[in-house]
Amino acid sequence: MLKYKKLLITMVLVAFLLVISMQQQLAKNMQDNKVKMLIPLYAYPSWYQPEKYIWPDIANAASQVSIAAIINPNNGPEKSYPNRDYSKGLQELEKAGVTIFGYVFTKYGNRPINEVKADIDLYDKYYKIHGIFLDEAASNSQQIDYYREIYQYIKTKANLKTVVLNQGTHTDEGYLMQQATDITVIFENYSKFWPEYTPSSYLTKYPADRFSGLIHSVPDVATMKKHIDMAVNRNIGYIYVTDDSPDNPDKNPWNNLPSYWQQEIDYLKSLNLSDGKASRPGK
């Protein structure tokens, strides 16, 4: 009798743990399916000039939409701890739950890999961030080994959980298959090129949060919403749309928030609360 009681207790315990596991997986799947924002935060944290200080806007929006922000102190990290301004800005982002990535350029696989690793070491040592954004990333298969080595190096750092490759265009699937990236930016360009963009067919084989799109020079709210809908339909889980443009005098499309910032946050939030106007492939 005692034997059967133990067996029954074991079966109940296994069933309970199975239910918990299923609930956790369901919660993860729901989170993975949410539309998120990956934003290049290439604006200096000038907290002493409130009219120019956009970091709090991003921090405030993080309670409504999952946001990952890319910081770029000096075309990469500084050589020591962040200065007072960056320290303040980073603390605000961290407190708000923003995921923070550090910018590192790679010259399309031509930058000496030891220099790339040195920048990663600086971020790991001096900055409290969550991952690395590798810019100017190659998209052809010839450079996969280069980026896979960097990926593996980043993964040795306990605090650096995520690797983002910014190819900004169609990318060889080998980067995903051979574990050279966690998130891939497959579009970074003008608004006018987004409607005609045709994603690679392999996108639907992967979770949407493996892909990101960065679209600048988007003129108005209506176009912004259409572009976001297209991103969702194309199985792209991270999206950022702005009316800032490289055609502006400062030639930097990533150092100001769009004039419709709150409308963009509201729209992303609405898509996550319901199916909205857009639906993912196969849904």
PDB file of C-alpha atoms in Angstrom:
ATOM      1  CA  MET A   1       0.000   0.000   0.000  1.00  0.00           C
ATOM      2  CA  LEU A   2       2.794   2.366   0.957  1.00  0.00           C
ATOM      3  CA  LYS A   3       4.427   1.627  -2.394  1.00  0.00           C
ATOM      4  CA  TYR A   4       1.301   2.734  -4.279  1.00  0.00           C
ATOM      5  CA  LYS A   5       0.981   5.887  -2.191  1.00  0.00           C
ATOM      6  CA  LYS A   6       4.533   6.853  -3.060  1.00  0.00           C
ATOM      7  CA  LEU A   7       3.830   6.154  -6.723  1.00  0.00           C
ATOM      8  CA  LEU A   8       0.670   8.285  -6.588  1.00  0.00           C
ATOM      9  CA  ILE A   9       2.526  11.149  -4.885  1.00  0.00           C
ATOM     10  CA  THR A  10       5.250  10.941  -7.529  1.00  0.00           C
ATOM     11  CA  MET A  11       2.691  11.009 -10.344  1.00  0.00           C
ATOM     12  CA  VAL A  12       0.917  14.013  -8.823  1.00  0.00           C
ATOM     13  CA  LEU A  13       4.234  15.826  -8.388  1.00  0.00           C
ATOM     14  CA  VAL A  14       5.272  15.103 -11.976  1.00  0.00           C
ATOM     15  CA  ALA A  15       1.890  16.312 -13.245  1.00  0.00           C
ATOM     16  CA  PHE A  16       2.193  19.493 -11.159  1.00  0.00           C
ATOM     17  CA  LEU A  17       5.688  20.214 -12.475  1.00  0.00           C
ATOM     18  CA  LEU A  18       4.492  19.556 -16.019  1.00  0.00           C
ATOM     19  CA  VAL A  19       1.681  22.092 -15.628  1.00  0.00           C
ATOM     20  CA  ILE A  20       4.123  24.671 -14.238  1.00  0.00           C
ATOM     21  CA  SER A  21       6.509  24.027 -17.131  1.00  0.00           C
ATOM     22  CA  MET A  22       3.708  24.415 -19.674  1.00  0.00           C
ATOM     23  CA  GLN A  23       2.575  27.682 -18.065  1.00  0.00           C
ATOM     24  CA  GLN A  24       6.124  29.020 -18.130  1.00  0.00           C
ATOM     25  CA  GLN A  25       6.528  28.046 -21.780  1.00  0.00           C
ATOM     26  CA  LEU A  26       3.192  29.653 -22.642  1.00  0.00           C
ATOM     27  CA  ALA A  27       4.255  32.866 -20.905  1.00  0.00           C
ATOM     28  CA  LYS A  28       7.553  32.796 -22.805  1.00  0.00           C
ATOM     29  CA  ASN A  29       5.788  32.217 -26.112  1.00  0.00           C
ATOM     30  CA  MET A  30       3.416  35.095 -25.436  1.00  0.00           C
ATOM     31  CA  GLN A  31       6.386  37.338 -24.664  1.00  0.00           C
ATOM     32  CA  ASP A  32       8.267  36.156 -27.767  1.00  0.00           C
ATOM     33  CA  ASN A  33       5.248  36.977 -29.940  1.00  0.00           C
ATOM     34  CA  LYS A  34       4.999  40.542 -28.724  1.00  0.00           C
ATOM     35  CA  VAL A  35       6.145  43.342 -31.003  1.00  0.00           C
ATOM     36  CA  LYS A  36       9.225  44.955 -29.467  1.00  0.00           C
ATOM     37  CA  MET A  37      11.428  47.938 -30.188  1.00  0.00           C
ATOM     38  CA  LEU A  38      15.157  47.969 -30.909  1.00  0.00           C
ATOM     39  CA  ILE A  39      16.220  51.615 -30.959  1.00  0.00           C
ATOM     40  CA  PRO A  40      19.652  53.094 -31.743  1.00  0.00           C
ATOM     41  CA  LEU A  41      20.084  55.600 -28.918  1.00  0.00           C
ATOM     42  CA  TYR A  42      22.831  57.660 -30.485  1.00  0.00           C
ATOM     43  CA  ALA A  43      21.952  60.807 -28.554  1.00  0.00           C
ATOM     44  CA  TYR A  44      24.208  62.063 -25.779  1.00  0.00           C
ATOM     45  CA  PRO A  45      22.563  61.850 -22.322  1.00  0.00           C
ATOM     46  CA  SER A  46      22.478  65.627 -21.828  1.00  0.00           C
ATOM     47  CA  TRP A  47      20.334  65.580 -18.653  1.00  0.00           C
ATOM     48  CA  TYR A  48      21.285  69.220 -18.003  1.00  0.00           C
ATOM     49  CA  GLN A  49      19.428  70.221 -21.201  1.00  0.00           C
ATOM     50  CA  PRO A  50      15.927  68.797 -20.632  1.00  0.00           C
ATOM     51  CA  GLU A  51      14.667  69.883 -24.053  1.00  0.00           C
ATOM     52  CA  LYS A  52      17.324  67.684 -25.724  1.00  0.00           C
ATOM     53  CA  TYR A  53      17.427  64.819 -23.225  1.00  0.00           C
ATOM     54  CA  ILE A  54      15.484  61.950 -24.791  1.00  0.00           C
ATOM     55  CA  TRP A  55      16.650  59.103 -22.553  1.00  0.00           C
ATOM     56  CA  PRO A  56      13.786  59.566 -20.025  1.00  0.00           C
ATOM     57  CA  ASP A  57      11.250  59.299 -22.862  1.00  0.00           C
ATOM     58  CA  ILE A  58      12.605  55.860 -23.686  1.00  0.00           C
ATOM     59  CA  ALA A  59      12.667  54.873 -20.028  1.00  0.00           C
ATOM     60  CA  ASN A  60       9.048  55.971 -19.579  1.00  0.00           C
ATOM     61  CA  ALA A  61       7.921  54.056 -22.665  1.00  0.00           C
ATOM     62  CA  ALA A  62       9.472  50.819 -21.388  1.00  0.00           C
ATOM     63  CA  SER A  63       6.522  50.289 -19.067  1.00  0.00           C
ATOM     64  CA  GLN A  64       4.279  50.054 -22.160  1.00  0.00           C
ATOM     65  CA  VAL A  65       6.457  48.264 -24.736  1.00  0.00           C
ATOM     66  CA  SER A  66       9.520  46.018 -24.472  1.00  0.00           C
ATOM     67  CA  ILE A  67      12.452  48.215 -25.519  1.00  0.00           C
ATOM     68  CA  ALA A  68      16.089  47.436 -26.266  1.00  0.00           C
ATOM     69  CA  ALA A  69      18.328  50.490 -26.660  1.00  0.00           C
ATOM     70  CA  ILE A  70      21.763  50.633 -28.302  1.00  0.00           C
ATOM     71  CA  ILE A  71      24.237  53.004 -26.668  1.00  0.00           C
ATOM     72  CA  ASN A  72      27.295  54.374 -28.476  1.00  0.00           C
ATOM     73  CA  PRO A  73      29.459  56.486 -26.149  1.00  0.00           C
ATOM     74  CA  ASN A  74      32.380  57.079 -28.540  1.00  0.00           C
ATOM     75  CA  ASN A  75      32.015  54.960 -31.688  1.00  0.00           C
ATOM     76  CA  GLY A  76      32.162  52.130 -29.193  1.00  0.00           C
ATOM     77  CA  PRO A  77      32.919  52.210 -25.457  1.00  0.00           C
ATOM     78  CA  GLU A  78      35.086  54.671 -23.597  1.00  0.00           C
ATOM     79  CA  LYS A  79      38.313  53.267 -22.177  1.00  0.00           C
ATOM     80  CA  SER A  80      37.073  53.359 -18.595  1.00  0.00           C
ATOM     81  CA  TYR A  81      33.910  53.821 -16.558  1.00  0.00           C
ATOM     82  CA  PRO A  82      31.083  55.830 -18.146  1.00  0.00           C
ATOM     83  CA  ASN A  83      31.249  59.546 -17.412  1.00  0.00           C
ATOM     84  CA  ARG A  84      28.758  61.231 -15.109  1.00  0.00           C
ATOM     85  CA  ASP A  85      26.251  61.885 -17.893  1.00  0.00           C
ATOM     86  CA  TYR A  86      26.274  58.344 -19.233  1.00  0.00           C
ATOM     87  CA  SER A  87      26.120  56.916 -15.728  1.00  0.00           C
ATOM     88  CA  LYS A  88      22.967  58.904 -15.022  1.00  0.00           C
ATOM     89  CA  GLY A  89      21.355  57.960 -18.319  1.00  0.00           C
ATOM     90  CA  LEU A  90      22.202  54.279 -17.973  1.00  0.00           C
ATOM     91  CA  GLN A  91      20.800  54.177 -14.452  1.00  0.00           C
ATOM     92  CA  GLU A  92      17.509  55.620 -15.713  1.00  0.00           C
ATOM     93  CA  LEU A  93      17.263  53.029 -18.478  1.00  0.00           C
ATOM     94  CA  GLU A  94      18.169  50.156 -16.185  1.00  0.00           C
ATOM     95  CA  LYS A  95      15.686  51.230 -13.524  1.00  0.00           C
ATOM     96  CA  ALA A  96      12.940  51.319 -16.174  1.00  0.00           C
ATOM     97  CA  GLY A  97      13.748  47.805 -17.389  1.00  0.00           C
ATOM     98  CA  VAL A  98      15.207  48.800 -20.755  1.00  0.00           C
ATOM     99  CA  THR A  99      17.516  46.186 -22.285  1.00  0.00           C
ATOM    100  CA  ILE A 100      20.822  47.871 -23.122  1.00  0.00           C
ATOM    101  CA  PHE A 101      23.249  46.880 -25.882  1.00  0.00           C
ATOM    102  CA  GLY A 102      26.714  48.335 -26.439  1.00  0.00           C
ATOM    103  CA  TYR A 103      27.754  49.455 -29.932  1.00  0.00           C
ATOM    104  CA  VAL A 104      30.818  47.854 -31.572  1.00  0.00           C
ATOM    105  CA  PHE A 105      31.722  48.349 -35.241  1.00  0.00           C
ATOM    106  CA  THR A 106      33.225  45.505 -37.285  1.00  0.00           C
ATOM    107  CA  LYS A 107      33.923  46.952 -40.767  1.00  0.00           C
ATOM    108  CA  TYR A 108      31.995  44.122 -42.458  1.00  0.00           C
ATOM    109  CA  GLY A 109      34.317  41.505 -41.006  1.00  0.00           C
ATOM    110  CA  ASN A 110      37.516  43.400 -41.839  1.00  0.00           C
ATOM    111  CA  ARG A 111      38.205  44.948 -38.436  1.00  0.00           C
ATOM    112  CA  PRO A 112      40.896  42.993 -36.555  1.00  0.00           C
ATOM    113  CA  ILE A 113      39.029  40.603 -34.307  1.00  0.00           C
ATOM    114  CA  ASN A 114      41.220  41.435 -31.308  1.00  0.00           C
ATOM    115  CA  GLU A 115      40.094  45.069 -31.550  1.00  0.00           C
ATOM    116  CA  VAL A 116      36.464  43.945 -31.537  1.00  0.00           C
ATOM    117  CA  LYS A 117      37.106  41.743 -28.511  1.00  0.00           C
ATOM    118  CA  ALA A 118      38.861  44.624 -26.741  1.00  0.00           C
ATOM    119  CA  ASP A 119      35.748  46.794 -27.113  1.00  0.00           C
ATOM    120  CA  ILE A 120      33.608  43.939 -25.802  1.00  0.00           C
ATOM    121  CA  ASP A 121      35.941  43.627 -22.803  1.00  0.00           C
ATOM    122  CA  LEU A 122      35.567  47.339 -22.044  1.00  0.00           C
ATOM    123  CA  TYR A 123      31.783  47.132 -22.086  1.00  0.00           C
ATOM    124  CA  ASP A 124      31.874  44.025 -19.915  1.00  0.00           C
ATOM    125  CA  LYS A 125      34.255  45.590 -17.400  1.00  0.00           C
ATOM    126  CA  TYR A 126      32.898  49.126 -17.117  1.00  0.00           C
ATOM    127  CA  TYR A 127      29.284  49.185 -18.329  1.00  0.00           C
ATOM    128  CA  LYS A 128      26.272  47.455 -16.838  1.00  0.00           C
ATOM    129  CA  ILE A 129      24.643  46.320 -20.082  1.00  0.00           C
ATOM    130  CA  HIS A 130      22.911  43.209 -21.406  1.00  0.00           C
ATOM    131  CA  GLY A 131      24.504  42.531 -24.779  1.00  0.00           C
ATOM    132  CA  ILE A 132      26.498  43.733 -27.779  1.00  0.00           C
ATOM    133  CA  PHE A 133      25.317  45.345 -31.022  1.00  0.00           C
ATOM    134  CA  LEU A 134      27.775  44.541 -33.808  1.00  0.00           C
ATOM    135  CA  ASP A 135      27.441  47.216 -36.480  1.00  0.00           C
ATOM    136  CA  GLU A 136      28.683  47.189 -40.067  1.00  0.00           C
ATOM    137  CA  ALA A 137      28.181  43.430 -40.082  1.00  0.00           C
ATOM    138  CA  ALA A 138      28.843  41.367 -43.177  1.00  0.00           C
ATOM    139  CA  SER A 139      25.889  39.520 -44.687  1.00  0.00           C
ATOM    140  CA  ASN A 140      27.669  37.003 -46.934  1.00  0.00           C
ATOM    141  CA  SER A 141      28.582  33.467 -45.951  1.00  0.00           C
ATOM    142  CA  GLN A 142      32.339  34.083 -46.212  1.00  0.00           C
ATOM    143  CA  GLN A 143      32.408  35.988 -42.911  1.00  0.00           C
ATOM    144  CA  ILE A 144      30.285  33.649 -40.787  1.00  0.00           C
ATOM    145  CA  ASP A 145      33.319  32.188 -38.981  1.00  0.00           C
ATOM    146  CA  TYR A 146      34.496  35.690 -38.022  1.00  0.00           C
ATOM    147  CA  TYR A 147      31.162  36.561 -36.427  1.00  0.00           C
ATOM    148  CA  ARG A 148      30.700  33.144 -34.873  1.00  0.00           C
ATOM    149  CA  GLU A 149      34.026  33.570 -33.062  1.00  0.00           C
ATOM    150  CA  ILE A 150      32.897  36.966 -31.771  1.00  0.00           C
ATOM    151  CA  TYR A 151      29.528  35.519 -30.768  1.00  0.00           C
ATOM    152  CA  GLN A 152      31.189  32.739 -28.797  1.00  0.00           C
ATOM    153  CA  TYR A 153      33.522  35.259 -27.140  1.00  0.00           C
ATOM    154  CA  ILE A 154      30.612  37.462 -26.072  1.00  0.00           C
ATOM    155  CA  LYS A 155      28.835  34.433 -24.631  1.00  0.00           C
ATOM    156  CA  THR A 156      31.771  33.857 -22.255  1.00  0.00           C
ATOM    157  CA  LYS A 157      30.787  37.103 -20.504  1.00  0.00           C
ATOM    158  CA  ALA A 158      28.225  36.342 -17.817  1.00  0.00           C
ATOM    159  CA  ASN A 159      26.357  39.652 -18.154  1.00  0.00           C
ATOM    160  CA  LEU A 160      26.282  39.834 -21.956  1.00  0.00           C
ATOM    161  CA  LYS A 161      23.308  37.671 -22.852  1.00  0.00           C
ATOM    162  CA  THR A 162      22.443  38.873 -26.355  1.00  0.00           C
ATOM    163  CA  VAL A 163      24.323  39.417 -29.616  1.00  0.00           C
ATOM    164  CA  VAL A 164      22.801  41.618 -32.325  1.00  0.00           C
ATOM    165  CA  LEU A 165      24.207  41.718 -35.856  1.00  0.00           C
ATOM    166  CA  ASN A 166      23.368  44.752 -37.948  1.00  0.00           C
ATOM    167  CA  GLN A 167      23.634  43.697 -41.566  1.00  0.00           C
ATOM    168  CA  GLY A 168      20.830  46.066 -42.457  1.00  0.00           C
ATOM    169  CA  THR A 169      19.928  43.955 -45.479  1.00  0.00           C
ATOM    170  CA  HIS A 170      19.245  40.386 -46.627  1.00  0.00           C
ATOM    171  CA  THR A 171      21.481  38.033 -44.699  1.00  0.00           C
ATOM    172  CA  ASP A 172      22.799  34.545 -45.327  1.00  0.00           C
ATOM    173  CA  GLU A 173      20.840  32.081 -43.180  1.00  0.00           C
ATOM    174  CA  GLY A 174      24.101  30.547 -42.012  1.00  0.00           C
ATOM    175  CA  TYR A 175      24.454  33.333 -39.432  1.00  0.00           C
ATOM    176  CA  LEU A 176      21.377  31.951 -37.692  1.00  0.00           C
ATOM    177  CA  MET A 177      21.994  28.272 -38.346  1.00  0.00           C
ATOM    178  CA  GLN A 178      25.610  28.393 -37.107  1.00  0.00           C
ATOM    179  CA  GLN A 179      24.903  30.517 -34.019  1.00  0.00           C
ATOM    180  CA  ALA A 180      26.600  33.753 -34.966  1.00  0.00           C
ATOM    181  CA  THR A 181      23.723  35.977 -33.835  1.00  0.00           C
ATOM    182  CA  ASP A 182      20.678  36.152 -31.576  1.00  0.00           C
ATOM    183  CA  ILE A 183      18.970  39.086 -33.302  1.00  0.00           C
ATOM    184  CA  THR A 184      19.629  40.143 -36.889  1.00  0.00           C
ATOM    185  CA  VAL A 185      18.835  43.585 -38.298  1.00  0.00           C
ATOM    186  CA  ILE A 186      17.711  42.706 -41.809  1.00  0.00           C
ATOM    187  CA  PHE A 187      16.604  46.177 -42.888  1.00  0.00           C
ATOM    188  CA  GLU A 188      18.081  49.612 -42.157  1.00  0.00           C
ATOM    189  CA  ASN A 189      17.079  52.111 -44.784  1.00  0.00           C
ATOM    190  CA  TYR A 190      14.740  54.838 -46.004  1.00  0.00           C
ATOM    191  CA  SER A 191      10.977  54.580 -45.679  1.00  0.00           C
ATOM    192  CA  LYS A 192      10.517  54.530 -49.463  1.00  0.00           C
ATOM    193  CA  PHE A 193      12.343  51.196 -49.759  1.00  0.00           C
ATOM    194  CA  TRP A 194      10.334  49.351 -47.101  1.00  0.00           C
ATOM    195  CA  PRO A 195       7.132  48.552 -49.060  1.00  0.00           C
ATOM    196  CA  GLU A 196       9.082  46.909 -51.884  1.00  0.00           C
ATOM    197  CA  TYR A 197      11.416  44.995 -49.568  1.00  0.00           C
ATOM    198  CA  THR A 198      11.029  41.215 -49.897  1.00  0.00           C
ATOM    199  CA  PRO A 199      12.274  39.274 -46.851  1.00  0.00           C
ATOM    200  CA  SER A 200      14.238  36.064 -47.265  1.00  0.00           C
ATOM    201  CA  SER A 201      11.986  33.011 -47.286  1.00  0.00           C
ATOM    202  CA  TYR A 202      13.671  31.499 -44.221  1.00  0.00           C
ATOM    203  CA  LEU A 203      12.290  34.151 -41.851  1.00  0.00           C
ATOM    204  CA  THR A 204       9.134  32.187 -41.105  1.00  0.00           C
ATOM    205  CA  LYS A 205      11.227  29.255 -39.826  1.00  0.00           C
ATOM    206  CA  TYR A 206      12.382  31.310 -36.830  1.00  0.00           C
ATOM    207  CA  PRO A 207      10.760  33.219 -33.967  1.00  0.00           C
ATOM    208  CA  ALA A 208       9.977  36.812 -34.906  1.00  0.00           C
ATOM    209  CA  ASP A 209      12.223  38.178 -32.170  1.00  0.00           C
ATOM    210  CA  ARG A 210      15.255  36.915 -34.094  1.00  0.00           C
ATOM    211  CA  PHE A 211      14.763  39.776 -36.580  1.00  0.00           C
ATOM    212  CA  SER A 212      14.737  43.561 -36.485  1.00  0.00           C
ATOM    213  CA  GLY A 213      13.979  46.433 -38.837  1.00  0.00           C
ATOM    214  CA  LEU A 214      15.138  50.059 -38.577  1.00  0.00           C
ATOM    215  CA  ILE A 215      13.254  52.457 -40.832  1.00  0.00           C
ATOM    216  CA  HIS A 216      14.035  56.158 -41.027  1.00  0.00           C
ATOM    217  CA  SER A 217      12.619  59.126 -42.954  1.00  0.00           C
ATOM    218  CA  VAL A 218       9.039  57.957 -42.325  1.00  0.00           C
ATOM    219  CA  PRO A 219       6.960  61.100 -42.865  1.00  0.00           C
ATOM    220  CA  ASP A 220       3.796  60.689 -40.779  1.00  0.00           C
ATOM    221  CA  VAL A 221       1.762  58.613 -38.332  1.00  0.00           C
ATOM    222  CA  ALA A 222      -0.265  56.799 -41.003  1.00  0.00           C
ATOM    223  CA  THR A 223       2.881  55.629 -42.795  1.00  0.00           C
ATOM    224  CA  MET A 224       4.471  54.657 -39.505  1.00  0.00           C
ATOM    225  CA  LYS A 225       1.548  52.358 -38.690  1.00  0.00           C
ATOM    226  CA  LYS A 226       1.572  50.807 -42.166  1.00  0.00           C
ATOM    227  CA  HIS A 227       5.297  50.118 -41.868  1.00  0.00           C
ATOM    228  CA  ILE A 228       4.857  48.460 -38.480  1.00  0.00           C
ATOM    229  CA  ASP A 229       2.044  46.308 -39.865  1.00  0.00           C
ATOM    230  CA  MET A 230       4.328  45.218 -42.695  1.00  0.00           C
ATOM    231  CA  ALA A 231       7.048  44.312 -40.206  1.00  0.00           C
ATOM    232  CA  VAL A 232       4.673  42.139 -38.186  1.00  0.00           C
ATOM    233  CA  ASN A 233       3.379  40.433 -41.317  1.00  0.00           C
ATOM    234  CA  ARG A 234       6.963  39.772 -42.390  1.00  0.00           C
ATOM    235  CA  ASN A 235       7.727  38.022 -39.068  1.00  0.00           C
ATOM    236  CA  ILE A 236       9.967  40.800 -37.772  1.00  0.00           C
ATOM    237  CA  GLY A 237       9.649  41.105 -34.008  1.00  0.00           C
ATOM    238  CA  TYR A 238      11.769  44.199 -33.313  1.00  0.00           C
ATOM    239  CA  ILE A 239      10.835  47.382 -35.148  1.00  0.00           C
ATOM    240  CA  TYR A 240      11.711  51.057 -34.901  1.00  0.00           C
ATOM    241  CA  VAL A 241      10.282  53.724 -37.178  1.00  0.00           C
ATOM    242  CA  THR A 242      11.298  57.392 -37.160  1.00  0.00           C
ATOM    243  CA  ASP A 243      10.879  60.571 -39.183  1.00  0.00           C
ATOM    244  CA  ASP A 244      14.474  61.521 -38.375  1.00  0.00           C
ATOM    245  CA  SER A 245      16.647  61.231 -41.460  1.00  0.00           C
ATOM    246  CA  PRO A 246      20.235  61.179 -42.700  1.00  0.00           C
ATOM    247  CA  ASP A 247      19.109  63.970 -45.026  1.00  0.00           C
ATOM    248  CA  ASN A 248      18.871  66.319 -42.036  1.00  0.00           C
ATOM    249  CA  PRO A 249      21.820  68.680 -41.395  1.00  0.00           C
ATOM    250  CA  ASP A 250      23.383  66.430 -38.735  1.00  0.00           C
ATOM    251  CA  LYS A 251      23.082  63.408 -41.092  1.00  0.00           C
ATOM    252  CA  ASN A 252      22.198  61.164 -38.144  1.00  0.00           C
ATOM    253  CA  PRO A 253      18.766  59.478 -38.267  1.00  0.00           C
ATOM    254  CA  TRP A 254      19.177  57.960 -34.795  1.00  0.00           C
ATOM    255  CA  ASN A 255      19.835  60.898 -32.447  1.00  0.00           C
ATOM    256  CA  ASN A 256      16.283  62.237 -32.095  1.00  0.00           C
ATOM    257  CA  LEU A 257      12.967  60.598 -31.344  1.00  0.00           C
ATOM    258  CA  PRO A 258      10.278  60.803 -34.014  1.00  0.00           C
ATOM    259  CA  SER A 259       7.723  63.599 -33.756  1.00  0.00           C
ATOM    260  CA  TYR A 260       5.089  60.843 -33.369  1.00  0.00           C
ATOM    261  CA  TRP A 261       6.993  58.987 -30.615  1.00  0.00           C
ATOM    262  CA  GLN A 262       4.022  58.511 -28.286  1.00  0.00           C
ATOM    263  CA  GLN A 263       1.730  57.481 -31.144  1.00  0.00           C
ATOM    264  CA  GLU A 264       4.281  54.825 -32.119  1.00  0.00           C
ATOM    265  CA  ILE A 265       4.471  53.502 -28.565  1.00  0.00           C
ATOM    266  CA  ASP A 266       0.672  53.502 -28.329  1.00  0.00           C
ATOM    267  CA  TYR A 267       0.372  51.595 -31.595  1.00  0.00           C
ATOM    268  CA  LEU A 268       2.891  48.937 -30.601  1.00  0.00           C
ATOM    269  CA  LYS A 269       1.107  48.584 -27.274  1.00  0.00           C
ATOM    270  CA  SER A 270      -2.244  48.167 -29.026  1.00  0.00           C
ATOM    271  CA  LEU A 271      -0.848  45.407 -31.236  1.00  0.00           C
ATOM    272  CA  ASN A 272       0.405  43.562 -28.190  1.00  0.00           C
ATOM    273  CA  LEU A 273      -2.904  43.855 -26.344  1.00  0.00           C
ATOM    274  CA  SER A 274      -4.809  42.324 -29.238  1.00  0.00           C
ATOM    275  CA  ASP A 275      -4.247  40.910 -32.679  1.00  0.00           C
ATOM    276  CA  GLY A 276      -4.603  44.444 -34.010  1.00  0.00           C
ATOM    277  CA  LYS A 277      -4.536  45.141 -37.728  1.00  0.00           C
ATOM    278  CA  ALA A 278      -1.479  43.013 -38.333  1.00  0.00           C
ATOM    279  CA  SER A 279      -1.009  39.297 -37.933  1.00  0.00           C
ATOM    280  CA  ARG A 280       2.052  37.136 -38.149  1.00  0.00           C
ATOM    281  CA  PRO A 281       2.537  34.645 -40.977  1.00  0.00           C
ATOM    282  CA  GLY A 282       0.501  31.497 -40.376  1.00  0.00           C
ATOM    283  CA  LYS A 283      -1.836  33.171 -37.884  1.00  0.00           C
TER     284      LYS A 283
END
